[in-house]
Amino acid sequence: MVRAMGLAGLLLGLFLLPAVLVSTSFRHGALLTEPAPEPAEWELASGAVREDSLWPLPQWLRTSPRQLQLAPGRFQLVHGAGSSAGPDCGLLEDAFRRYYEYMFGQSWRGRRPLGAPRAEPELSQLQVVIEARDPGCHSYPHLASSEAYHLTVTEPVAILKADEVWGALRGLETFSQLVHEDDYGSFLVNESEIDDFPRFAHRGILLDTSRHYLPLKSILTNLDAMAFNKFNVLHWHIVDDQSFPYQSIYFPELSDKGAYSYNHIYTPTDVRLVIEYARLKGIRVIPEFDTPGHTQSWGKGQKDLLTPCYSGEHPTGSFGPVNPILNTTYDFMAKFYKEISSVFPDAYIHLGGDEVNFDCWKSNPEVKEFMKKQGFGIDYARLESYYIEKILDIVSSYNKGYVVWQEVFDNKAQLKPDTVVQVWMGNNYAHELSRVTGAGFTAILAAPWYLDYISYGQDWKKYYSVEPLNFPGSEKQKKLLIGGEACLWGEFVDATNLTPRLWPRASAVGERLWSSSNVTNLQDAYERLTNHRCRMLRRGIAAEPVFVGYCAHEARGQ
């Protein structure tokens, strides 16, 4: 818990919107075939409308040039009449405090706006109304959670309506982005109406804590950034060949011997903190424990788990993937995954299954004999599938769903119908999506969004321009793609460069997965992303620049 101290410092105040914005009075993701006539007060007033700093862009929005003033000393975030959530909803109470600070920060305390008092009418409250009978205050977000919301900002009270608290969290983020501070220290919001929901249900960030250990503070900071960009899944690639930082309750020697050091571990308390911190922001935590490959660190603390490699008739002293021929392997895995199933509340566990090198299996005489008895011949992909299928049965017995990398599907393992296949190989991923969904499996796309590959220039445009559903297949197949993930593998990433390498590049993926498919204008996105990056800076996220320029708050000395 010592590493978690100082987290309050991450939640810094308000972002000050840059003055130069491109404005429209009526924007929508899902095109309306017959838009209703707009009242005169909703017409465009150039320079007055601030919605272009919204990121990701909502499905439907309209804004008015009419501005309302917010007085930090009087403005309130409250539960609205008829809401199924109330003051006992800790999740929303926490969000109210958090978003108040994001909007107003500390800068307003003890000072008055400069210049003459403004004449705009005042917005006194944002009332949040949860409409479902069970608001979800004490539950965990899941794949089918509702993140939809409707936001109306008019004098004297703004109304945010959502079915569940998860939609309210997304709406609070949007409202906070609408609020801006002028040159004289007044807080303003344009009258607006927004109807919004995510295009895809699974919008993830993969963090790798094996190649380099990431301190808790780094993980929590990036959960904040994920919420600012409406991501809802932390894919925690927690262990790998290089180190085993997860401290197991049943098998403590895995981290005792497999972690880089005693300081490079995540205790059960650490893990609970990450899960709860994520929950309060509407983010699921899906752990990945990748086997049978990527397991060198496992073998240090679990005797006989890995396959001994041979040179001729003699062991070399090195080890390969998990040994798939021993009953003790499956006894261990059953107990280990029982623990993981209880520690991580999400309905899914990521089981990996990628990049299995067969050379060690091929060298081992006992494995070769087992292959012969099973009738596998020399097809080691069948041995891998044999292992994977046993692991899938173990995890299923604990009522967990599972995600696997695409090789498990490619190698023709017998998968249960509810398996989720993650497509990561960049060569012709559209064809792979077509094959996976054609076989009836749910898919997640990661291939075009490997953010560990870096290059000179604005590579966010490449990530932004991906159309996830641009693969051959029926409408039924397209519905099986539930979303995607931006992946930041850790070979060259640790706490020193994690946040600036990830943000705002991952923001491009966030909008692609949230907003309508017709939101593709790169110039409009550039302007909004530049503003959004400045807002993240104001909130304590060390996001790298999009391109040359400066942030308005810097010019004001804030």
Coordinates of C-alpha atoms in Angstrom, one line a residue, residues 96-299:
F96 CA -19.1 13.8 -8.1
R97 CA -16.1 14.8 -6.0
R98 CA -13.6 13.8 -8.7
Y99 CA -15.4 15.6 -11.6
Y100 CA -15.9 18.7 -9.5
E101 CA -12.1 18.9 -9.1
Y102 CA -11.6 18.2 -12.9
M103 CA -13.9 21.1 -13.8
F104 CA -12.8 23.7 -11.3
G105 CA -9.6 22.4 -9.8
Q106 CA -7.9 24.4 -7.0
S107 CA -7.4 27.5 -9.1
W108 CA -10.7 29.2 -8.3
R109 CA -10.4 29.0 -4.5
G110 CA -9.8 32.3 -2.8
R111 CA -9.9 34.4 -6.0
R112 CA -12.5 36.2 -8.0
P113 CA -12.8 36.3 -11.8
L114 CA -10.9 39.2 -13.4
G115 CA -12.8 42.0 -15.1
A116 CA -16.5 43.0 -15.0
P117 CA -19.0 40.4 -13.8
R118 CA -20.4 38.4 -16.7
A119 CA -24.1 38.7 -17.6
E120 CA -24.7 35.0 -18.5
P121 CA -27.4 33.2 -16.6
E122 CA -26.2 30.7 -14.1
L123 CA -26.2 26.9 -14.2
S124 CA -26.7 25.8 -10.6
Q125 CA -26.7 22.0 -10.7
L126 CA -26.1 18.9 -12.7
Q127 CA -28.7 16.4 -11.6
V128 CA -27.8 12.7 -12.2
V129 CA -30.7 10.3 -12.7
I130 CA -30.2 6.5 -12.8
E131 CA -33.3 4.9 -14.3
A132 CA -32.7 1.2 -13.8
R133 CA -34.1 -0.4 -10.7
D134 CA -30.7 -1.7 -9.8
P135 CA -28.3 1.2 -10.5
G136 CA -25.2 -1.0 -10.2
C137 CA -23.5 1.1 -7.5
H138 CA -21.9 -1.9 -5.8
S139 CA -21.4 -4.2 -8.7
Y140 CA -18.7 -4.6 -11.3
P141 CA -19.0 -3.5 -14.9
H142 CA -19.3 -6.3 -17.4
L143 CA -19.5 -6.8 -21.2
A144 CA -23.3 -6.2 -21.3
S145 CA -23.2 -3.1 -19.0
S146 CA -25.1 -0.1 -20.3
E147 CA -22.9 2.9 -20.9
A148 CA -25.5 5.0 -22.7
Y149 CA -26.5 8.4 -21.3
H150 CA -28.6 11.5 -22.3
L151 CA -27.3 14.9 -21.2
T152 CA -29.3 18.1 -21.4
V153 CA -27.6 21.4 -20.4
T154 CA -30.1 24.2 -20.0
E155 CA -30.8 27.0 -17.5
P156 CA -31.0 26.6 -14.5
V157 CA -30.3 22.8 -14.1
A158 CA -28.5 20.3 -16.3
I159 CA -29.9 16.7 -16.4
L160 CA -27.8 13.6 -16.9
K161 CA -29.9 10.4 -17.4
A162 CA -28.5 6.9 -17.7
D163 CA -29.8 3.4 -17.2
E164 CA -26.9 2.4 -15.0
V165 CA -24.1 4.1 -13.2
W166 CA -21.6 3.2 -15.9
G167 CA -23.5 5.5 -18.4
A168 CA -23.5 8.2 -15.7
L169 CA -19.7 8.0 -15.5
R170 CA -19.4 8.4 -19.2
G171 CA -21.8 11.3 -19.1
L172 CA -20.0 13.0 -16.3
E173 CA -16.8 12.9 -18.3
T174 CA -18.6 14.5 -21.3
F175 CA -20.1 17.2 -19.1
S176 CA -16.7 18.0 -17.6
Q177 CA -15.3 18.4 -21.1
L178 CA -18.1 20.9 -22.0
V179 CA -17.1 23.2 -19.1
H180 CA -14.4 25.7 -20.0
E181 CA -12.7 28.7 -18.4
D182 CA -12.5 32.0 -20.2
D183 CA -9.5 34.4 -20.2
Y184 CA -10.9 36.1 -17.1
G185 CA -11.4 33.1 -14.8
S186 CA -15.1 32.6 -15.4
F187 CA -16.4 29.0 -15.9
L188 CA -18.8 28.6 -18.8
V189 CA -20.8 25.9 -20.6
N190 CA -22.8 26.2 -23.7
E191 CA -26.4 25.0 -23.7
S192 CA -26.2 21.5 -25.2
E193 CA -28.0 18.3 -25.7
I194 CA -26.2 15.0 -26.1
D195 CA -27.4 11.4 -26.8
D196 CA -24.5 9.0 -26.5
F197 CA -23.5 5.4 -26.3
P198 CA -20.5 3.3 -27.4
R199 CA -20.3 1.7 -30.8
F200 CA -18.3 -1.3 -29.3
A201 CA -18.8 -2.8 -25.9
H202 CA -15.1 -3.9 -25.4
R203 CA -12.6 -1.0 -25.5
G204 CA -9.4 -2.0 -24.0
I205 CA -5.8 -1.0 -23.1
L206 CA -3.2 -3.8 -22.7
L207 CA -0.5 -3.0 -20.1
D208 CA 2.5 -5.4 -19.8
T209 CA 3.9 -5.6 -16.2
S210 CA 6.3 -8.5 -16.8
R211 CA 9.0 -7.1 -19.2
H212 CA 9.2 -4.0 -16.9
Y213 CA 7.4 -3.9 -13.5
L214 CA 5.0 -0.9 -13.4
P215 CA 4.5 0.7 -10.0
L216 CA 0.9 0.9 -8.8
K217 CA 0.9 4.6 -9.3
S218 CA 1.6 4.2 -13.0
I219 CA -1.2 1.7 -13.4
L220 CA -3.7 3.9 -11.5
T221 CA -2.6 7.0 -13.5
N222 CA -3.4 5.2 -16.7
L223 CA -6.7 4.0 -15.4
D224 CA -7.5 7.7 -14.9
A225 CA -6.5 8.4 -18.5
M226 CA -8.6 5.5 -19.7
A227 CA -11.6 7.0 -18.1
F228 CA -10.9 10.4 -19.7
N229 CA -11.0 8.5 -23.1
K230 CA -13.9 6.3 -22.3
F231 CA -12.0 3.0 -22.4
N232 CA -13.6 0.3 -20.2
V233 CA -11.2 -2.7 -20.1
L234 CA -7.7 -3.0 -18.6
H235 CA -6.1 -6.1 -20.1
W236 CA -3.5 -6.8 -17.5
H237 CA -0.7 -8.8 -19.1
I238 CA 0.6 -9.4 -15.6
V239 CA 3.3 -12.2 -16.1
D240 CA 5.5 -13.5 -18.9
D241 CA 8.9 -15.1 -19.5
Q242 CA 10.8 -12.3 -18.0
S243 CA 9.2 -12.0 -14.5
F244 CA 6.3 -13.2 -12.4
P245 CA 5.2 -10.2 -10.3
Y246 CA 1.8 -11.6 -9.3
Q247 CA 2.0 -12.8 -5.7
S248 CA -0.1 -16.0 -5.6
I249 CA -1.9 -16.9 -2.4
Y250 CA -1.6 -20.7 -3.1
F251 CA 1.8 -20.6 -4.7
P252 CA 3.9 -17.8 -3.2
E253 CA 7.1 -19.2 -4.6
L254 CA 6.0 -18.2 -8.1
S255 CA 6.8 -14.6 -7.3
D256 CA 9.4 -15.3 -4.6
K257 CA 11.6 -16.8 -7.3
G258 CA 10.0 -15.5 -10.5
A259 CA 9.7 -11.8 -9.8
Y260 CA 12.7 -9.5 -10.5
S261 CA 12.9 -8.8 -6.7
Y262 CA 10.8 -8.6 -3.6
N263 CA 10.0 -5.0 -4.5
H264 CA 8.7 -6.0 -7.9
I265 CA 5.5 -7.8 -6.9
Y266 CA 1.8 -7.1 -6.8
T267 CA 0.5 -8.2 -3.4
P268 CA -3.1 -9.4 -3.0
T269 CA -3.8 -5.9 -1.5
D270 CA -2.3 -4.2 -4.6
V271 CA -4.4 -6.3 -6.9
R272 CA -7.6 -5.5 -5.0
L273 CA -6.7 -1.8 -5.1
V274 CA -6.3 -1.9 -8.9
I275 CA -9.6 -3.8 -9.4
E276 CA -11.5 -1.4 -7.1
Y277 CA -9.9 1.8 -8.5
A278 CA -10.9 0.5 -12.0
R279 CA -14.4 -0.3 -10.9
L280 CA -15.0 3.2 -9.6
K281 CA -14.2 4.4 -13.2
G282 CA -16.3 1.8 -14.9
I283 CA -13.3 -0.2 -16.1
R284 CA -13.1 -4.0 -16.1
V285 CA -9.8 -5.8 -15.2
I286 CA -9.2 -8.9 -17.3
P287 CA -6.0 -10.6 -16.2
E288 CA -3.8 -12.6 -18.7
F289 CA -1.9 -15.6 -17.5
D290 CA -0.4 -16.8 -20.8
T291 CA 0.5 -20.5 -21.2
P292 CA 1.9 -22.9 -22.4
G293 CA 4.5 -20.5 -23.9
H294 CA 5.8 -17.3 -22.3
T295 CA 6.2 -19.2 -19.0
Q296 CA 10.0 -19.2 -18.2
S297 CA 9.4 -17.2 -15.0
W298 CA 6.8 -19.7 -13.9
G299 CA 9.3 -22.5 -13.9

